[in-house]
Tab-separated table of C-alpha atoms in Angstrom:
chain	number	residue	atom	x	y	z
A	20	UNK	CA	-5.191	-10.466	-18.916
A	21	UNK	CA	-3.474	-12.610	-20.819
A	22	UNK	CA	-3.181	-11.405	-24.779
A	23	UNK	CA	-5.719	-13.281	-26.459
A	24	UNK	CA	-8.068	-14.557	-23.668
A	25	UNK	CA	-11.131	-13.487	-24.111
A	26	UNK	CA	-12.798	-12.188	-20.573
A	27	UNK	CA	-14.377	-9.256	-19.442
A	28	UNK	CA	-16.486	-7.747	-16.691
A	29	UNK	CA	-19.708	-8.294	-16.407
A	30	UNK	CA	-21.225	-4.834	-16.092
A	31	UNK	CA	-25.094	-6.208	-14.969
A	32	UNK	CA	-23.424	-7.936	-11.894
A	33	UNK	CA	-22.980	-5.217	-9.180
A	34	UNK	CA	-25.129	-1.945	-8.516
A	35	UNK	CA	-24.090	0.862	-6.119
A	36	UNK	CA	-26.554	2.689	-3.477
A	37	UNK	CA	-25.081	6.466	-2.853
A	38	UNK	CA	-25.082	7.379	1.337
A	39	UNK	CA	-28.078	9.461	0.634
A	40	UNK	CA	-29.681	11.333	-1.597
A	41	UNK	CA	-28.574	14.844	-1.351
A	42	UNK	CA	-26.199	16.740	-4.279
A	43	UNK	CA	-22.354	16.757	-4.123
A	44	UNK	CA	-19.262	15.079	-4.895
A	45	UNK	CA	-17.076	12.344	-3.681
A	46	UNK	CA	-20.314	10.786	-2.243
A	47	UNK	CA	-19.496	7.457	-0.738
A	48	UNK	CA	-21.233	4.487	-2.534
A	49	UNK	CA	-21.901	0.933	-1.059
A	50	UNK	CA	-21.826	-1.568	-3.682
A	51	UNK	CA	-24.719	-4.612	-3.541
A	52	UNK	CA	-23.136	-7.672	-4.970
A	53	UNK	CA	-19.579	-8.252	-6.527
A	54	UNK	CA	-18.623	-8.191	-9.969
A	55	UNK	CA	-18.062	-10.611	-11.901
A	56	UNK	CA	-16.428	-11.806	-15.171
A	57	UNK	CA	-17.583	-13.597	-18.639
A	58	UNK	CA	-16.454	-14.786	-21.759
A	59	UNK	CA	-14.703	-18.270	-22.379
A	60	UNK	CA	-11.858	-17.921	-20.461
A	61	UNK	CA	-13.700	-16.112	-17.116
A	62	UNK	CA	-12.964	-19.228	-15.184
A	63	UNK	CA	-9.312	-18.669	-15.142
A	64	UNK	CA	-9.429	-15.168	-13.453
A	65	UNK	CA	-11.043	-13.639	-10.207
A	66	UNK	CA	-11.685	-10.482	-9.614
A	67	UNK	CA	-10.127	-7.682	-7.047
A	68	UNK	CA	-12.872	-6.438	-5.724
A	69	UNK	CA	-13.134	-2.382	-5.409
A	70	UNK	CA	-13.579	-0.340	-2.210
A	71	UNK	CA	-13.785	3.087	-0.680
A	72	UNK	CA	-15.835	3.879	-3.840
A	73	UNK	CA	-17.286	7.573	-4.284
A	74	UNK	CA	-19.584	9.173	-6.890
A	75	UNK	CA	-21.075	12.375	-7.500
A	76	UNK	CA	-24.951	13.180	-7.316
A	77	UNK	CA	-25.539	16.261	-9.621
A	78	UNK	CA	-29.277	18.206	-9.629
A	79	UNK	CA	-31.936	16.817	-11.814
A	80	UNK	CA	-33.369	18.968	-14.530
A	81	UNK	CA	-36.628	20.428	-15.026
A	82	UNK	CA	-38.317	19.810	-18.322
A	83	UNK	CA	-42.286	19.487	-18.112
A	84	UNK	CA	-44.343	19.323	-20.735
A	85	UNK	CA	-46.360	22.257	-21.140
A	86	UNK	CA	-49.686	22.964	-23.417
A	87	UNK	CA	-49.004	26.058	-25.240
A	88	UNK	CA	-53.189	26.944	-25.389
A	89	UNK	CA	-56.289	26.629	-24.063
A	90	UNK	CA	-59.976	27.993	-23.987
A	91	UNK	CA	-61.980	28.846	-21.156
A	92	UNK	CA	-66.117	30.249	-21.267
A	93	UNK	CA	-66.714	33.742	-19.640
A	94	UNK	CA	-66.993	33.699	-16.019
A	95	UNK	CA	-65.673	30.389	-14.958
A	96	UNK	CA	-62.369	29.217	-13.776
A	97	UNK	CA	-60.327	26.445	-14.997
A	98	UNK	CA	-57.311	24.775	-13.556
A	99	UNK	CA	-53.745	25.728	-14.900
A	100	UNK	CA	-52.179	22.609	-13.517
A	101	UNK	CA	-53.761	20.861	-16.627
A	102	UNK	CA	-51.411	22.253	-18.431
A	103	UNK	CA	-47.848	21.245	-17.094
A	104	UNK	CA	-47.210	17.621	-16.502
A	105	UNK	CA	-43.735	16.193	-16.165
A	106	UNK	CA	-42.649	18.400	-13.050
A	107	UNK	CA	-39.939	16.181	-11.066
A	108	UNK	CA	-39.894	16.001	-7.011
A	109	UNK	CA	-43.314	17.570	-6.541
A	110	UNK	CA	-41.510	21.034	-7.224
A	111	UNK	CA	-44.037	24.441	-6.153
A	112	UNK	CA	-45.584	25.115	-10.166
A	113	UNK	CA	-46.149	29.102	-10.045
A	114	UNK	CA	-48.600	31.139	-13.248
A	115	UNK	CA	-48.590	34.623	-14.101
A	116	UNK	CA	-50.073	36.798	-16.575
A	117	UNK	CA	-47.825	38.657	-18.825
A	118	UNK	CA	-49.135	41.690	-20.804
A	119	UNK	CA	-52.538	42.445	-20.571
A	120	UNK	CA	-55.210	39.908	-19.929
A	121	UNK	CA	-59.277	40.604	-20.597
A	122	UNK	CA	-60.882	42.532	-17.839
A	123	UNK	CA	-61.720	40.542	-14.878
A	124	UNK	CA	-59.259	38.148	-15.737
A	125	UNK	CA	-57.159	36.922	-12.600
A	126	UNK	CA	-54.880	34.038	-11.379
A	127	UNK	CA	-54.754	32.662	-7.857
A	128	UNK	CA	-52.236	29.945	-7.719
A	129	UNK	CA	-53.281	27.375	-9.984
A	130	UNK	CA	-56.702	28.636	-10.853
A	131	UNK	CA	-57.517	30.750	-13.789
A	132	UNK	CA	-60.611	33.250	-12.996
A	133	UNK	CA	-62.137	34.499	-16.701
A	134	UNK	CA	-64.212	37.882	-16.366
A	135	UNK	CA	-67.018	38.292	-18.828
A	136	UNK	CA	-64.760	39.973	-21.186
A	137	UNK	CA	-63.431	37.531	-24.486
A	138	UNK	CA	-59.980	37.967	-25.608
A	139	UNK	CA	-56.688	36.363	-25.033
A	140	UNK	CA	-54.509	36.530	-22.181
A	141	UNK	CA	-50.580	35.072	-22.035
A	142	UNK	CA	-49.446	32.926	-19.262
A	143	UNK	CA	-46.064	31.983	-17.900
A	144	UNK	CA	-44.784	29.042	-16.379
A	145	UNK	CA	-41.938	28.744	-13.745
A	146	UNK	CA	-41.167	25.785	-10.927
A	147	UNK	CA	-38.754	26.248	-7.983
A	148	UNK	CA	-36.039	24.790	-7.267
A	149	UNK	CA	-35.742	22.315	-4.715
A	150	UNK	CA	-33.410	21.536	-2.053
A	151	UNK	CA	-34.146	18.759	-0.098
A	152	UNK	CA	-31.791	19.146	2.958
A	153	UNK	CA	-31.339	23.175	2.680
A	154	UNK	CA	-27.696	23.265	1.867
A	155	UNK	CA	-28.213	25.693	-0.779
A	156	UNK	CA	-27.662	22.881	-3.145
A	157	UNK	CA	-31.140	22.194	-4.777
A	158	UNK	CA	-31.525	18.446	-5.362
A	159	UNK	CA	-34.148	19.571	-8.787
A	160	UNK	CA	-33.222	22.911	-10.313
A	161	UNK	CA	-35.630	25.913	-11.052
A	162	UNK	CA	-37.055	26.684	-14.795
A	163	UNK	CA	-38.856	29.044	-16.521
A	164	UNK	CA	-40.468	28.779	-19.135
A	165	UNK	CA	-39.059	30.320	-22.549
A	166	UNK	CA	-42.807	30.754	-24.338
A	167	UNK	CA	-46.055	31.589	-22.772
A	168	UNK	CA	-49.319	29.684	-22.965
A	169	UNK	CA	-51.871	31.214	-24.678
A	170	UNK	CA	-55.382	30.858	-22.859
A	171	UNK	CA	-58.187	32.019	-24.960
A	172	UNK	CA	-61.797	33.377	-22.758
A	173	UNK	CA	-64.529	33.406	-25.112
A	174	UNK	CA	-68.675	32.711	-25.077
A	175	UNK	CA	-68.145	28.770	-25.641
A	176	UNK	CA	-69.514	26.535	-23.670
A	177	UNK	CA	-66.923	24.235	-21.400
A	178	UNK	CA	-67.186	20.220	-22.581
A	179	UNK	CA	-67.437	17.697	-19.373
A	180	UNK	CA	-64.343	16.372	-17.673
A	181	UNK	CA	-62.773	13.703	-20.346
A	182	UNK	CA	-60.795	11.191	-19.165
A	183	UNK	CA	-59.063	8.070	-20.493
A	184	UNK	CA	-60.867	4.935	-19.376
A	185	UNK	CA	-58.646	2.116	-19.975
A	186	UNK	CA	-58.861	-0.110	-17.077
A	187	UNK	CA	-56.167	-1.671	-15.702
A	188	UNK	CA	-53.904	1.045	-17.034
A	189	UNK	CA	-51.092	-1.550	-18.303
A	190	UNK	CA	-49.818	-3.739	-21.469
A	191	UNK	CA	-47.066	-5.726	-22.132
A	192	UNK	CA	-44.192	-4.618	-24.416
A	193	UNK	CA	-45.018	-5.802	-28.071
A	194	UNK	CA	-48.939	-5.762	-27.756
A	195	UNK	CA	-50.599	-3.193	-29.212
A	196	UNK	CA	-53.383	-1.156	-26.968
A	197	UNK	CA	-56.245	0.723	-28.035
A	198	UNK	CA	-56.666	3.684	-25.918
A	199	UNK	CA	-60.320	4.657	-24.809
A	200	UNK	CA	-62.179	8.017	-23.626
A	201	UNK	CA	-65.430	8.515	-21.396
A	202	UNK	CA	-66.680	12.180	-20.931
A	203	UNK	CA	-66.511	15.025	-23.151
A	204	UNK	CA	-69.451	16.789	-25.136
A	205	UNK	CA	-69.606	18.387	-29.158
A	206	UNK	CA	-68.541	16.182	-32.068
A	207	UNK	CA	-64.349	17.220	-31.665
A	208	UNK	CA	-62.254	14.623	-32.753
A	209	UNK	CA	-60.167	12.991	-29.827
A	210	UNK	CA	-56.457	12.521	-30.174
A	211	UNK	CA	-53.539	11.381	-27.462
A	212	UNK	CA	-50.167	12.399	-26.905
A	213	UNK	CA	-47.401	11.152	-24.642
A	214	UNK	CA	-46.058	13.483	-22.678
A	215	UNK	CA	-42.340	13.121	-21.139
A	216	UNK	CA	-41.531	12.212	-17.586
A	217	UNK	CA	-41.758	8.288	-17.807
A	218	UNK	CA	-39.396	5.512	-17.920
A	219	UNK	CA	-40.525	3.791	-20.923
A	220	UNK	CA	-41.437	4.028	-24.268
A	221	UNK	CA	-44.015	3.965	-27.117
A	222	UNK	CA	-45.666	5.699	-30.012
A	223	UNK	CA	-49.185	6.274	-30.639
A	224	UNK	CA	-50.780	6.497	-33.954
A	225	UNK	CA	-54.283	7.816	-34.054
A	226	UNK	CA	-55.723	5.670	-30.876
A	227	UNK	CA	-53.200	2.468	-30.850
A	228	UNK	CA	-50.876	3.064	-28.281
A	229	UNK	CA	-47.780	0.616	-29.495
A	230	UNK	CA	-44.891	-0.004	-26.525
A	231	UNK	CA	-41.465	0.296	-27.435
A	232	UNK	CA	-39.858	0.129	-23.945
A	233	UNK	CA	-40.626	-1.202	-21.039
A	234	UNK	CA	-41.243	1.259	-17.963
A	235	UNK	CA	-44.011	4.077	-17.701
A	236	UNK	CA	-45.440	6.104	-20.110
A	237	UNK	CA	-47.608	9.293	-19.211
A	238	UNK	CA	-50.760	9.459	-21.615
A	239	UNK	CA	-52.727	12.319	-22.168
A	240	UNK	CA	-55.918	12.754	-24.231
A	241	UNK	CA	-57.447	15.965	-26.061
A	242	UNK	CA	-61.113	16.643	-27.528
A	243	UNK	CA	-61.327	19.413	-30.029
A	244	UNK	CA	-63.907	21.839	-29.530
A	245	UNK	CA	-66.777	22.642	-31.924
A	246	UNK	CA	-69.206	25.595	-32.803
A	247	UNK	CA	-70.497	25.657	-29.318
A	248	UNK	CA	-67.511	23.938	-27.420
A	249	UNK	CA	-63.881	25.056	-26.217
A	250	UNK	CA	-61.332	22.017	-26.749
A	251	UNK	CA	-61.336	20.150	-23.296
A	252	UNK	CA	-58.278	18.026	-21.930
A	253	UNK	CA	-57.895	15.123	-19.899
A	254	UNK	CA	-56.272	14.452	-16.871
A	255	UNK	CA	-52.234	12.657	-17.606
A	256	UNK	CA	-52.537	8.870	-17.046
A	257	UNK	CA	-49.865	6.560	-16.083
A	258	UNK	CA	-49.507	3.541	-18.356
A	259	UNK	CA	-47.186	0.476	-17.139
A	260	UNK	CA	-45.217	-1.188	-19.808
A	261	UNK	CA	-45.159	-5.009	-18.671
A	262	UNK	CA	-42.127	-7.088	-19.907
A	263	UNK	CA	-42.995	-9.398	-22.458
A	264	UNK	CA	-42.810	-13.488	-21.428
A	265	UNK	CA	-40.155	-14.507	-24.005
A	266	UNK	CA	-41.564	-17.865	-26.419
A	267	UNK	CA	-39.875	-20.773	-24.951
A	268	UNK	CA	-36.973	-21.625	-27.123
A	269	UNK	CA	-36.523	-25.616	-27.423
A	270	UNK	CA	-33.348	-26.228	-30.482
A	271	UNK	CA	-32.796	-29.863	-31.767
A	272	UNK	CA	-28.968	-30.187	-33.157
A	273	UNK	CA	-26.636	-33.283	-34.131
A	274	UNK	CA	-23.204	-33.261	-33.820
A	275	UNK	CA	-20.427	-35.865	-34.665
A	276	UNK	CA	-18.343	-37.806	-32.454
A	277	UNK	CA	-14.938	-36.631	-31.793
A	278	UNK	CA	-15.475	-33.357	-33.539
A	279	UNK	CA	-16.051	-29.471	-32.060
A	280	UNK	CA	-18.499	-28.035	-32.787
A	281	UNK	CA	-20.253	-24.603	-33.037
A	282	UNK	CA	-23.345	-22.796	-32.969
A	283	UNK	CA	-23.745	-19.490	-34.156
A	284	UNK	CA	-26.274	-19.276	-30.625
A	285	UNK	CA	-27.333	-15.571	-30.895
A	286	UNK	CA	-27.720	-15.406	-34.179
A	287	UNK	CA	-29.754	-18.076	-34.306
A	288	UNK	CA	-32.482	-17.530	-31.905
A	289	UNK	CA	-31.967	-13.690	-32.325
A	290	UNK	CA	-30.330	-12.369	-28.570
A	291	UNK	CA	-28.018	-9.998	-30.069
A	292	UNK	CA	-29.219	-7.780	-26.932
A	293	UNK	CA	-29.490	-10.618	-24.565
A	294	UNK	CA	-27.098	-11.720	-21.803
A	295	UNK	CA	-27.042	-15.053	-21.672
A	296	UNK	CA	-25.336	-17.165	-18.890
A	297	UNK	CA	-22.775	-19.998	-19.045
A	298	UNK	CA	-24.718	-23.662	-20.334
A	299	UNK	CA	-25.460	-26.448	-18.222
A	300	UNK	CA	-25.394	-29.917	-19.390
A	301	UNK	CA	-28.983	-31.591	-18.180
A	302	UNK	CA	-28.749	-34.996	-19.649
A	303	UNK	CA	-26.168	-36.422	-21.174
A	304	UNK	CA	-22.918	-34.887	-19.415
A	305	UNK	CA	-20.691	-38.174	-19.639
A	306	UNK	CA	-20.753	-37.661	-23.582
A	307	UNK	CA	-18.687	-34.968	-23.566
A	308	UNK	CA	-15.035	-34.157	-24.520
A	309	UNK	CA	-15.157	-31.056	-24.168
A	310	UNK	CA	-18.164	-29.020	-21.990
A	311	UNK	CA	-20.312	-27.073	-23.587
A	312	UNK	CA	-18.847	-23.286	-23.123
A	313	UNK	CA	-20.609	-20.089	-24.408
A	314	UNK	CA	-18.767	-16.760	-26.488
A	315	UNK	CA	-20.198	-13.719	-25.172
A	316	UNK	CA	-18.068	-11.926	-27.653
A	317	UNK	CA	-18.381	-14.275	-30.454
A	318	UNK	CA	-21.652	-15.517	-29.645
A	319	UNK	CA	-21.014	-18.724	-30.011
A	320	UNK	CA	-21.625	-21.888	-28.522
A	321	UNK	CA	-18.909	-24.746	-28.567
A	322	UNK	CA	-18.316	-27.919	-27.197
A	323	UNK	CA	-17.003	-31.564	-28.782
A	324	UNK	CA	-18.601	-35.086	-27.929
A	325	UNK	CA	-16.003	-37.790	-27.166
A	326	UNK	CA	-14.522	-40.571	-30.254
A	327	UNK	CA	-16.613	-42.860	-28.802
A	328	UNK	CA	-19.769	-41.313	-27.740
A	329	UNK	CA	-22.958	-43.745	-28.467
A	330	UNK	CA	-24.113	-42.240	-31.578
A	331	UNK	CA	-28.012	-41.561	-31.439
A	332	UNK	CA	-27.692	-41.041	-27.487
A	333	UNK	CA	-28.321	-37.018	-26.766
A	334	UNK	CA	-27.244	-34.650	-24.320
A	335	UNK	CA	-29.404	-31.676	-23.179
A	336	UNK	CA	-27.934	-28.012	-23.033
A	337	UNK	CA	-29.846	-25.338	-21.319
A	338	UNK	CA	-28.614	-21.899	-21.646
A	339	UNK	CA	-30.521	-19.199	-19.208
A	340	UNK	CA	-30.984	-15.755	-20.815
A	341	UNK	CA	-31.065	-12.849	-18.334
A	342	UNK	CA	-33.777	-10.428	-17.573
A	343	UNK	CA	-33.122	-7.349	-20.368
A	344	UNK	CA	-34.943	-4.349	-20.719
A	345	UNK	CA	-37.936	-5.769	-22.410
A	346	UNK	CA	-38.130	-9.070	-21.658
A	347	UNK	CA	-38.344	-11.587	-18.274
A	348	UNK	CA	-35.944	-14.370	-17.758
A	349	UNK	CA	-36.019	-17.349	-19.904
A	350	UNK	CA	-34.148	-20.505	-20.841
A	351	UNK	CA	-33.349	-22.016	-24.254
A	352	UNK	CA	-33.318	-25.604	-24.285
A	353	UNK	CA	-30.780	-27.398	-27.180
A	354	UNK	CA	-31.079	-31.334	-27.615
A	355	UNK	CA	-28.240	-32.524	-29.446
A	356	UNK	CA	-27.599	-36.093	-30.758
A	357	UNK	CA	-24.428	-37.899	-31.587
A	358	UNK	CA	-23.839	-38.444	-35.174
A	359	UNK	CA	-21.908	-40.968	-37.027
A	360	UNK	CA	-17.691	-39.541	-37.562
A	361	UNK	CA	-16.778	-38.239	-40.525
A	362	UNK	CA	-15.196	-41.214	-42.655
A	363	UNK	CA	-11.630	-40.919	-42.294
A	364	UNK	CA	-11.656	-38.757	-38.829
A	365	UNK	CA	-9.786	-40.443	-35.876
């Protein structure tokens, strides 16, 4: 590259797919698409495009979310799988007591059995590891967890299945959502938590779920026992973070004859974090001196109407915006009109 041109790779262009799924190194990689270049002075270079690429796949990590306690009534059983959520490629989830545990107190795979005896009893949690094509390579690696859940059997009484009623199970990045329970019994307060294991992002305070990313987020809900109740959980729920529909941008500008001209673009209509795309001339191409060309470093927009260009006539520059990680595809729309010369220019 020439010192001073200003041109780089555009990293959104090309994606890779590996051969196949399975852990190692120097895994061969077919790319979809070619890359390709921006900035103002793109259209002077090509690129040499790679091959006989490789990559390595390396063994996703375990980290599920895990209750740390619970309450369960005398002689009933609940469901330990409540309690983890997060667990990655459907991994085998495995409980066991540690210490001593009220008499009559038992696990069989997922299930909790309470005797008639209160007290407390500790609980570990451990998932396999994984190994997809049995190369002694696991594709998801094991855990154990470091603290055990607590799991209280007492004389309360067990509150009906609660579950988060939201239907559909989606909003759109910047919206707000109240979240919703059906189910349940006492007068516990509910409260939600996200738990990890999606793709997105959001906070909630008290019920207002607000998005932050677009993607998934796993949502789970908790009512808080009572005198007579044990605290009951819901089930995790999937929430879909929708990318927002961008407002349409539409810029009116005036620029003088025979004179560049610049537009501080992402500054002005606020896509710091936006890829936006060459500009095409609509309407109004013959006015020109120079094209309109866009900065991706700079930001800037630039172009120059001709000395003689008809002033009040207008030329129409569109600019389209890439999809980002929030936000669909859109296009901002810039009328400009010719303007009298500066007295003395020319």
């Amino acid at each position: 590259i020439i010192d001073g041109d200003k041109v780089s790779i555009l990293e959104e262009s090309i994606q890779g797919t590996f051969e196949n799924q399975y852990v190692g190194i120097d895994k061969g990689v077919t790319p979809t698409g070619e890359f390709t270049l921006t900035g103002a002075d793109a259209a002077n270079y090509t690129v040499k495009q790679p091959t006989s690429l490789t990559g390595q796949i390396t063994a996703v990590e375990q980290n599920p979310t895990i209750i740390p306690t619970a309450a369960v009534k005398t002689d009933t059983t609940f469901d330990l799988s409540k309690l983890v959520t997060g667990v990655k490629g459907d991994a085998d989830v495995t409980f066991t007591i540690t210490g001593e545990a009220p008499e009559g107190t038992s696990i069989n795979k997922n299930t909790l059995t309470a005797g008639n005896k209160e007290g407390t009893v500790k609980i570990t949690v451990a998932v396999a590891a994984k190994d997809l094509n049995s190369d002694d390579n696991p594709e998801y690696e094991a855990y154990t967890g470091t603290k055990a859940i607590t799991v209280t059997v007492n004389g309360k009484e067990m509150q009906s299945a609660l579950s988060i009623s939201n239907d559909p199970k989606k909003v759109t990045y910047g919206e707000p959502l109240t979240l919703e329970t059906s189910g349940g019994d006492g007068d516990g307060a509910v409260t939600y938590a996200i738990l990890s294991g999606g793709t997105g992002e959001a906070e909630i305070n008290g019920a207002v779920l607000t998005p932050k990313k677009a993607g998934t987020v796993i949502v789970r809900a908790t009512k808080a026992g009572d005198a007579t109740h044990n605290e009951m959980v819901s089930d995790p729920v999937i929430f879909t973070i929708e990318k927002a529909t961008h407002a349409a941008v539409n810029h009116k500008e005036t620029a003088k004859q025979g004179e560049a001209y610049q537009l501080d673009f992402t500054t002005k209509f606020n896509l710091l974090n936006f890829f936006c795309n060459e500009p095409q001339v609509s309407t109004g191409q013959d006015l020109f001196a120079k094209q309109p060309k866009f900065d991706s470093e700079t930001g800037y927009l630039t172009f120059q109407f001709k000395d003689d260009a008809k002033v009040g006539e207008t030329a129409t520059i569109t600019v389209k915006v890439n999809e980002s990680a929030n936000y669909n595809e859109f296009i901002v729309t810039i009328e400009v009109t010719v303007a009298q010369k500066s007295s003395g220019s020319g």
